[in-house]
Amino acid sequence: MKLAPELHSLLLELATAERAVNQPDRVSPEQQELDKLIADRARMADAASSAQLALGDMELEILRIQEDERKLKKRELDDKRQLSAETDPERRKDLEHDRYAAKSRIADLLSELKEAHNEISALRNNVDVHGARLDELDRKIELAKRAAESAPTPEAPKDPAELRVQLPADVLSLFDDVSAATYNGRMCGGCFLQLPPSERAEVEAVPADELATCPNCGTILIR
Ligand SMILES: [Zn+2]
């Protein structure tokens, strides 16, 4: 299909413009990276605060166990002191029973405490890991901010309609079927296939005022 050579690049512009219609936000890749990092940081901050809450709960749990243990030790000591003065057999039996119950509960609490200490070290580690990840994200965000600030604002996409009026109808109809992509002498920018030498020769044989298409995917190749 014939098309004046100076108009070929319009087809690439049109392909770019039509893609841009679907992505109306003019955001540089650097800004996109920054936005992604900020979203990652928000998720990480949530996870870090959950880790901190879990640690706080376990610290309270340990305090509760220690407080119970303190009360039970006092009760056990009271029982012991009363036993040393008590002579009534019924009363002694009650005191001995209570002292035994207190001792046995203390033993349970000690094993709970041991378990809680194991858990709390894992929870502290978790808090540290989240803190380190947040620090790392903050550093990355700082760098990404600088990159985004110095990145050029992407050019406003052209209006596809303004490009279309410059092209003949038969070319537009072909373009609407197969679109257009760059051709660097070896690879089709549409399907990213490296063309074999025989097909490259075919593409090269197309006169400069005609449109070549990719033998693989049919995309108009802009040479
Ligand atoms: Zn192709």
PDB file of C-alpha atoms and ligand atoms in Angstrom:
ATOM      1  CA  MET A   1       0.000   0.000   0.000  1.00  0.00           C
ATOM      2  CA  LYS A   2       1.318   3.409  -1.003  1.00  0.00           C
ATOM      3  CA  LEU A   3       2.011   6.173   1.487  1.00  0.00           C
ATOM      4  CA  ALA A   4       4.357   9.153   1.128  1.00  0.00           C
ATOM      5  CA  PRO A   5       7.508   8.402   3.181  1.00  0.00           C
ATOM      6  CA  GLU A   6       7.184  11.595   5.282  1.00  0.00           C
ATOM      7  CA  LEU A   7       3.772  10.372   6.510  1.00  0.00           C
ATOM      8  CA  HIS A   8       4.982   6.969   7.740  1.00  0.00           C
ATOM      9  CA  SER A   9       5.954   8.261  11.162  1.00  0.00           C
ATOM     10  CA  LEU A  10       2.404   9.619  11.604  1.00  0.00           C
ATOM     11  CA  LEU A  11       1.241   6.005  11.889  1.00  0.00           C
ATOM     12  CA  LEU A  12       3.568   5.462  14.855  1.00  0.00           C
ATOM     13  CA  GLU A  13       2.315   8.680  16.449  1.00  0.00           C
ATOM     14  CA  LEU A  14      -1.242   7.513  15.878  1.00  0.00           C
ATOM     15  CA  ALA A  15      -0.539   4.139  17.501  1.00  0.00           C
ATOM     16  CA  THR A  16       0.992   5.926  20.514  1.00  0.00           C
ATOM     17  CA  ALA A  17      -1.868   8.456  20.689  1.00  0.00           C
ATOM     18  CA  GLU A  18      -4.515   5.730  20.608  1.00  0.00           C
ATOM     19  CA  ARG A  19      -2.782   3.810  23.379  1.00  0.00           C
ATOM     20  CA  ALA A  20      -2.605   7.013  25.432  1.00  0.00           C
ATOM     21  CA  VAL A  21      -6.380   7.466  25.109  1.00  0.00           C
ATOM     22  CA  ASN A  22      -6.739   4.377  27.266  1.00  0.00           C
ATOM     23  CA  GLN A  23      -4.240   5.732  29.828  1.00  0.00           C
ATOM     24  CA  PRO A  24      -5.333   9.310  30.244  1.00  0.00           C
ATOM     25  CA  ASP A  25      -3.073  10.112  33.219  1.00  0.00           C
ATOM     26  CA  ARG A  26       0.128  11.765  32.224  1.00  0.00           C
ATOM     27  CA  VAL A  27       2.383  10.261  34.848  1.00  0.00           C
ATOM     28  CA  SER A  28       6.091   9.684  34.394  1.00  0.00           C
ATOM     29  CA  PRO A  29       7.452   6.171  35.088  1.00  0.00           C
ATOM     30  CA  GLU A  30       9.388   7.748  37.985  1.00  0.00           C
ATOM     31  CA  GLN A  31       6.142   9.065  39.496  1.00  0.00           C
ATOM     32  CA  GLN A  32       4.498   5.652  39.015  1.00  0.00           C
ATOM     33  CA  GLU A  33       7.402   4.038  40.882  1.00  0.00           C
ATOM     34  CA  LEU A  34       7.058   6.587  43.686  1.00  0.00           C
ATOM     35  CA  ASP A  35       3.287   5.981  43.944  1.00  0.00           C
ATOM     36  CA  LYS A  36       3.877   2.248  44.123  1.00  0.00           C
ATOM     37  CA  LEU A  37       6.469   2.657  46.900  1.00  0.00           C
ATOM     38  CA  ILE A  38       4.123   4.913  48.884  1.00  0.00           C
ATOM     39  CA  ALA A  39       1.376   2.262  48.611  1.00  0.00           C
ATOM     40  CA  ASP A  40       3.852  -0.444  49.657  1.00  0.00           C
ATOM     41  CA  ARG A  41       4.853   1.683  52.641  1.00  0.00           C
ATOM     42  CA  ALA A  42       1.242   2.117  53.766  1.00  0.00           C
ATOM     43  CA  ARG A  43       0.733  -1.657  53.699  1.00  0.00           C
ATOM     44  CA  MET A  44       4.003  -2.210  55.545  1.00  0.00           C
ATOM     45  CA  ALA A  45       3.049   0.407  58.168  1.00  0.00           C
ATOM     46  CA  ASP A  46      -0.214  -1.495  58.807  1.00  0.00           C
ATOM     47  CA  ALA A  47       1.690  -4.753  59.203  1.00  0.00           C
ATOM     48  CA  ALA A  48       4.208  -3.020  61.500  1.00  0.00           C
ATOM     49  CA  SER A  49       1.464  -1.640  63.720  1.00  0.00           C
ATOM     50  CA  SER A  50      -0.177  -5.083  63.951  1.00  0.00           C
ATOM     51  CA  ALA A  51       3.187  -6.523  64.964  1.00  0.00           C
ATOM     52  CA  GLN A  52       3.546  -3.769  67.582  1.00  0.00           C
ATOM     53  CA  LEU A  53       0.047  -4.471  68.946  1.00  0.00           C
ATOM     54  CA  ALA A  54       0.763  -8.200  69.205  1.00  0.00           C
ATOM     55  CA  LEU A  55       3.944  -7.405  71.122  1.00  0.00           C
ATOM     56  CA  GLY A  56       2.066  -5.049  73.466  1.00  0.00           C
ATOM     57  CA  ASP A  57      -0.577  -7.729  74.139  1.00  0.00           C
ATOM     58  CA  MET A  58       2.110 -10.272  74.985  1.00  0.00           C
ATOM     59  CA  GLU A  59       3.866  -7.783  77.308  1.00  0.00           C
ATOM     60  CA  LEU A  60       0.571  -7.304  79.164  1.00  0.00           C
ATOM     61  CA  GLU A  61       0.114 -11.056  79.308  1.00  0.00           C
ATOM     62  CA  ILE A  62       3.538 -11.440  80.914  1.00  0.00           C
ATOM     63  CA  LEU A  63       2.728  -8.726  83.462  1.00  0.00           C
ATOM     64  CA  ARG A  64      -0.534 -10.522  84.293  1.00  0.00           C
ATOM     65  CA  ILE A  65       1.275 -13.834  84.800  1.00  0.00           C
ATOM     66  CA  GLN A  66       3.883 -12.159  87.004  1.00  0.00           C
ATOM     67  CA  GLU A  67       1.193 -10.424  89.055  1.00  0.00           C
ATOM     68  CA  ASP A  68      -0.701 -13.739  89.558  1.00  0.00           C
ATOM     69  CA  GLU A  69       2.528 -15.437  90.522  1.00  0.00           C
ATOM     70  CA  ARG A  70       3.292 -12.700  93.073  1.00  0.00           C
ATOM     71  CA  LYS A  71      -0.189 -13.098  94.660  1.00  0.00           C
ATOM     72  CA  LEU A  72       0.091 -16.876  94.776  1.00  0.00           C
ATOM     73  CA  LYS A  73       3.537 -16.740  96.368  1.00  0.00           C
ATOM     74  CA  LYS A  74       2.156 -14.431  99.033  1.00  0.00           C
ATOM     75  CA  ARG A  75      -0.772 -16.830  99.624  1.00  0.00           C
ATOM     76  CA  GLU A  76       1.548 -19.805  99.837  1.00  0.00           C
ATOM     77  CA  LEU A  77       3.718 -17.931 102.374  1.00  0.00           C
ATOM     78  CA  ASP A  78       0.646 -16.948 104.448  1.00  0.00           C
ATOM     79  CA  ASP A  79      -0.511 -20.586 104.489  1.00  0.00           C
ATOM     80  CA  LYS A  80       2.942 -21.670 105.612  1.00  0.00           C
ATOM     81  CA  ARG A  81       3.064 -19.076 108.391  1.00  0.00           C
ATOM     82  CA  GLN A  82      -0.434 -19.988 109.634  1.00  0.00           C
ATOM     83  CA  LEU A  83       0.445 -23.703 109.541  1.00  0.00           C
ATOM     84  CA  SER A  84       3.377 -23.129 111.870  1.00  0.00           C
ATOM     85  CA  ALA A  85       0.932 -21.810 114.539  1.00  0.00           C
ATOM     86  CA  GLU A  86      -2.219 -23.865 113.759  1.00  0.00           C
ATOM     87  CA  THR A  87      -2.994 -26.936 115.878  1.00  0.00           C
ATOM     88  CA  ASP A  88      -6.580 -27.718 114.841  1.00  0.00           C
ATOM     89  CA  PRO A  89      -6.373 -30.780 112.468  1.00  0.00           C
ATOM     90  CA  GLU A  90      -9.322 -29.701 110.266  1.00  0.00           C
ATOM     91  CA  ARG A  91      -7.907 -26.194 109.916  1.00  0.00           C
ATOM     92  CA  ARG A  92      -4.409 -27.594 109.181  1.00  0.00           C
ATOM     93  CA  LYS A  93      -5.859 -29.824 106.481  1.00  0.00           C
ATOM     94  CA  ASP A  94      -7.519 -26.828 104.787  1.00  0.00           C
ATOM     95  CA  LEU A  95      -4.319 -24.792 104.968  1.00  0.00           C
ATOM     96  CA  GLU A  96      -2.201 -27.625 103.577  1.00  0.00           C
ATOM     97  CA  HIS A  97      -4.655 -28.140 100.767  1.00  0.00           C
ATOM     98  CA  ASP A  98      -4.615 -24.432  99.924  1.00  0.00           C
ATOM     99  CA  ARG A  99      -0.829 -24.302 100.064  1.00  0.00           C
ATOM    100  CA  TYR A 100      -0.588 -27.283  97.722  1.00  0.00           C
ATOM    101  CA  ALA A 101      -3.056 -25.670  95.279  1.00  0.00           C
ATOM    102  CA  ALA A 102      -1.065 -22.418  95.312  1.00  0.00           C
ATOM    103  CA  LYS A 103       2.230 -24.209  94.667  1.00  0.00           C
ATOM    104  CA  SER A 104       0.757 -26.211  91.826  1.00  0.00           C
ATOM    105  CA  ARG A 105      -0.730 -23.070  90.230  1.00  0.00           C
ATOM    106  CA  ILE A 106       2.655 -21.326  90.579  1.00  0.00           C
ATOM    107  CA  ALA A 107       4.292 -24.205  88.683  1.00  0.00           C
ATOM    108  CA  ASP A 108       1.706 -23.815  85.897  1.00  0.00           C
ATOM    109  CA  LEU A 109       2.317 -20.075  85.749  1.00  0.00           C
ATOM    110  CA  LEU A 110       6.071 -20.585  85.460  1.00  0.00           C
ATOM    111  CA  SER A 111       5.601 -22.786  82.442  1.00  0.00           C
ATOM    112  CA  GLU A 112       3.161 -20.227  80.945  1.00  0.00           C
ATOM    113  CA  LEU A 113       5.755 -17.561  81.588  1.00  0.00           C
ATOM    114  CA  LYS A 114       8.450 -19.546  79.832  1.00  0.00           C
ATOM    115  CA  GLU A 115       6.213 -19.975  76.805  1.00  0.00           C
ATOM    116  CA  ALA A 116       5.335 -16.267  76.826  1.00  0.00           C
ATOM    117  CA  HIS A 117       9.016 -15.342  76.885  1.00  0.00           C
ATOM    118  CA  ASN A 118       9.653 -17.513  73.844  1.00  0.00           C
ATOM    119  CA  GLU A 119       6.748 -15.919  72.037  1.00  0.00           C
ATOM    120  CA  ILE A 120       7.739 -12.412  72.979  1.00  0.00           C
ATOM    121  CA  SER A 121      11.209 -12.808  71.523  1.00  0.00           C
ATOM    122  CA  ALA A 122       9.667 -13.913  68.223  1.00  0.00           C
ATOM    123  CA  LEU A 123       7.271 -10.936  68.382  1.00  0.00           C
ATOM    124  CA  ARG A 124      10.115  -8.497  69.123  1.00  0.00           C
ATOM    125  CA  ASN A 125      12.020  -9.909  66.189  1.00  0.00           C
ATOM    126  CA  ASN A 126       8.937  -9.418  64.019  1.00  0.00           C
ATOM    127  CA  VAL A 127       8.657  -5.775  65.131  1.00  0.00           C
ATOM    128  CA  ASP A 128      12.362  -5.240  64.314  1.00  0.00           C
ATOM    129  CA  VAL A 129      11.993  -6.813  60.872  1.00  0.00           C
ATOM    130  CA  HIS A 130       9.017  -4.580  60.070  1.00  0.00           C
ATOM    131  CA  GLY A 131      10.894  -1.544  61.343  1.00  0.00           C
ATOM    132  CA  ALA A 132      13.875  -2.351  59.116  1.00  0.00           C
ATOM    133  CA  ARG A 133      11.591  -2.811  56.096  1.00  0.00           C
ATOM    134  CA  LEU A 134       9.925   0.533  56.779  1.00  0.00           C
ATOM    135  CA  ASP A 135      13.331   2.227  57.022  1.00  0.00           C
ATOM    136  CA  GLU A 136      14.336   0.652  53.732  1.00  0.00           C
ATOM    137  CA  LEU A 137      11.097   1.796  52.067  1.00  0.00           C
ATOM    138  CA  ASP A 138      11.632   5.324  53.453  1.00  0.00           C
ATOM    139  CA  ARG A 139      15.087   5.407  51.870  1.00  0.00           C
ATOM    140  CA  LYS A 140      13.696   4.166  48.554  1.00  0.00           C
ATOM    141  CA  ILE A 141      10.844   6.697  48.711  1.00  0.00           C
ATOM    142  CA  GLU A 142      13.338   9.508  49.338  1.00  0.00           C
ATOM    143  CA  LEU A 143      15.322   8.490  46.234  1.00  0.00           C
ATOM    144  CA  ALA A 144      12.166   7.945  44.175  1.00  0.00           C
ATOM    145  CA  LYS A 145      10.888  11.425  45.174  1.00  0.00           C
ATOM    146  CA  ARG A 146      14.048  13.040  43.877  1.00  0.00           C
ATOM    147  CA  ALA A 147      13.819  10.988  40.672  1.00  0.00           C
ATOM    148  CA  ALA A 148      10.150  11.908  40.207  1.00  0.00           C
ATOM    149  CA  GLU A 149      10.837  15.609  40.806  1.00  0.00           C
ATOM    150  CA  SER A 150      13.553  15.724  38.174  1.00  0.00           C
ATOM    151  CA  ALA A 151      11.703  13.511  35.669  1.00  0.00           C
ATOM    152  CA  PRO A 152      10.238  15.371  32.706  1.00  0.00           C
ATOM    153  CA  THR A 153       6.461  15.457  32.566  1.00  0.00           C
ATOM    154  CA  PRO A 154       5.430  13.149  29.727  1.00  0.00           C
ATOM    155  CA  GLU A 155       4.252  15.023  26.675  1.00  0.00           C
ATOM    156  CA  ALA A 156       0.554  15.427  26.290  1.00  0.00           C
ATOM    157  CA  PRO A 157      -0.705  12.682  23.999  1.00  0.00           C
ATOM    158  CA  LYS A 158      -1.791  13.934  20.599  1.00  0.00           C
ATOM    159  CA  ASP A 159      -5.410  13.817  19.613  1.00  0.00           C
ATOM    160  CA  PRO A 160      -5.805  10.714  17.407  1.00  0.00           C
ATOM    161  CA  ALA A 161      -8.454  12.519  15.326  1.00  0.00           C
ATOM    162  CA  GLU A 162      -5.957  15.247  14.361  1.00  0.00           C
ATOM    163  CA  LEU A 163      -3.519  12.585  13.145  1.00  0.00           C
ATOM    164  CA  ARG A 164      -6.183  10.607  11.307  1.00  0.00           C
ATOM    165  CA  VAL A 165      -7.227  13.533   9.087  1.00  0.00           C
ATOM    166  CA  GLN A 166      -3.678  13.627   7.676  1.00  0.00           C
ATOM    167  CA  LEU A 167      -3.799  10.018   6.464  1.00  0.00           C
ATOM    168  CA  PRO A 168      -5.628   8.451   3.507  1.00  0.00           C
ATOM    169  CA  ALA A 169      -8.627   6.230   4.143  1.00  0.00           C
ATOM    170  CA  ASP A 170      -7.095   2.994   2.791  1.00  0.00           C
ATOM    171  CA  VAL A 171      -4.055   3.424   5.052  1.00  0.00           C
ATOM    172  CA  LEU A 172      -6.287   4.110   8.064  1.00  0.00           C
ATOM    173  CA  SER A 173      -8.335   1.035   7.334  1.00  0.00           C
ATOM    174  CA  LEU A 174      -5.165  -1.104   7.230  1.00  0.00           C
ATOM    175  CA  PHE A 175      -3.893   0.612  10.381  1.00  0.00           C
ATOM    176  CA  ASP A 176      -7.157  -0.136  12.209  1.00  0.00           C
ATOM    177  CA  ASP A 177      -6.716  -3.812  11.371  1.00  0.00           C
ATOM    178  CA  VAL A 178      -3.037  -4.307  12.185  1.00  0.00           C
ATOM    179  CA  SER A 179      -1.721  -1.107  13.911  1.00  0.00           C
ATOM    180  CA  ALA A 180       1.874   0.077  13.388  1.00  0.00           C
ATOM    181  CA  ALA A 181       5.182  -0.442  15.134  1.00  0.00           C
ATOM    182  CA  THR A 182       8.852   0.372  14.759  1.00  0.00           C
ATOM    183  CA  TYR A 183      11.186  -1.791  12.710  1.00  0.00           C
ATOM    184  CA  ASN A 184      14.876  -1.517  13.528  1.00  0.00           C
ATOM    185  CA  GLY A 185      16.111  -3.546  10.572  1.00  0.00           C
ATOM    186  CA  ARG A 186      15.849  -6.838  12.463  1.00  0.00           C
ATOM    187  CA  MET A 187      12.978  -6.925  14.913  1.00  0.00           C
ATOM    188  CA  CYS A 188       9.282  -6.107  14.607  1.00  0.00           C
ATOM    189  CA  GLY A 189       8.191  -3.713  17.388  1.00  0.00           C
ATOM    190  CA  GLY A 190       4.705  -5.237  17.296  1.00  0.00           C
ATOM    191  CA  CYS A 191       5.397  -8.911  17.939  1.00  0.00           C
ATOM    192  CA  PHE A 192       9.071  -8.501  19.005  1.00  0.00           C
ATOM    193  CA  LEU A 193      10.142 -11.270  16.662  1.00  0.00           C
ATOM    194  CA  GLN A 194      13.621 -11.148  15.121  1.00  0.00           C
ATOM    195  CA  LEU A 195      12.913 -11.629  11.454  1.00  0.00           C
ATOM    196  CA  PRO A 196      14.977 -14.249   9.608  1.00  0.00           C
ATOM    197  CA  PRO A 197      17.253 -12.871   6.810  1.00  0.00           C
ATOM    198  CA  SER A 198      14.875 -13.848   3.991  1.00  0.00           C
ATOM    199  CA  GLU A 199      11.981 -11.925   5.573  1.00  0.00           C
ATOM    200  CA  ARG A 200      14.237  -8.969   6.358  1.00  0.00           C
ATOM    201  CA  ALA A 201      15.127  -8.862   2.670  1.00  0.00           C
ATOM    202  CA  GLU A 202      11.387  -8.872   1.819  1.00  0.00           C
ATOM    203  CA  VAL A 203      10.783  -5.909   4.124  1.00  0.00           C
ATOM    204  CA  GLU A 204      13.804  -4.060   2.732  1.00  0.00           C
ATOM    205  CA  ALA A 205      12.588  -4.640  -0.830  1.00  0.00           C
ATOM    206  CA  VAL A 206       9.378  -2.674  -0.183  1.00  0.00           C
ATOM    207  CA  PRO A 207       9.793   0.769  -1.825  1.00  0.00           C
ATOM    208  CA  ALA A 208      10.159   3.751   0.510  1.00  0.00           C
ATOM    209  CA  ASP A 209       6.775   5.166  -0.567  1.00  0.00           C
ATOM    210  CA  GLU A 210       4.959   1.951   0.299  1.00  0.00           C
ATOM    211  CA  LEU A 211       4.049   0.420   3.632  1.00  0.00           C
ATOM    212  CA  ALA A 212       5.823  -2.769   4.688  1.00  0.00           C
ATOM    213  CA  THR A 213       4.137  -5.192   7.058  1.00  0.00           C
ATOM    214  CA  CYS A 214       5.572  -7.749   9.460  1.00  0.00           C
ATOM    215  CA  PRO A 215       5.552 -11.206   7.778  1.00  0.00           C
ATOM    216  CA  ASN A 216       4.857 -12.683  11.213  1.00  0.00           C
ATOM    217  CA  CYS A 217       2.099 -10.540  12.787  1.00  0.00           C
ATOM    218  CA  GLY A 218       1.042  -8.234   9.946  1.00  0.00           C
ATOM    219  CA  THR A 219       1.780  -4.997  11.851  1.00  0.00           C
ATOM    220  CA  ILE A 220       2.748  -2.043   9.632  1.00  0.00           C
ATOM    221  CA  LEU A 221       6.509  -1.686  10.044  1.00  0.00           C
ATOM    222  CA  ILE A 222       7.780   1.886  10.231  1.00  0.00           C
ATOM    223  CA  ARG A 223      11.312   1.740   8.848  1.00  0.00           C
TER     224      ARG A 223
HETATM  225 ZN    ZN B   1       5.482  -8.580  13.918  1.00  0.00          ZN
END
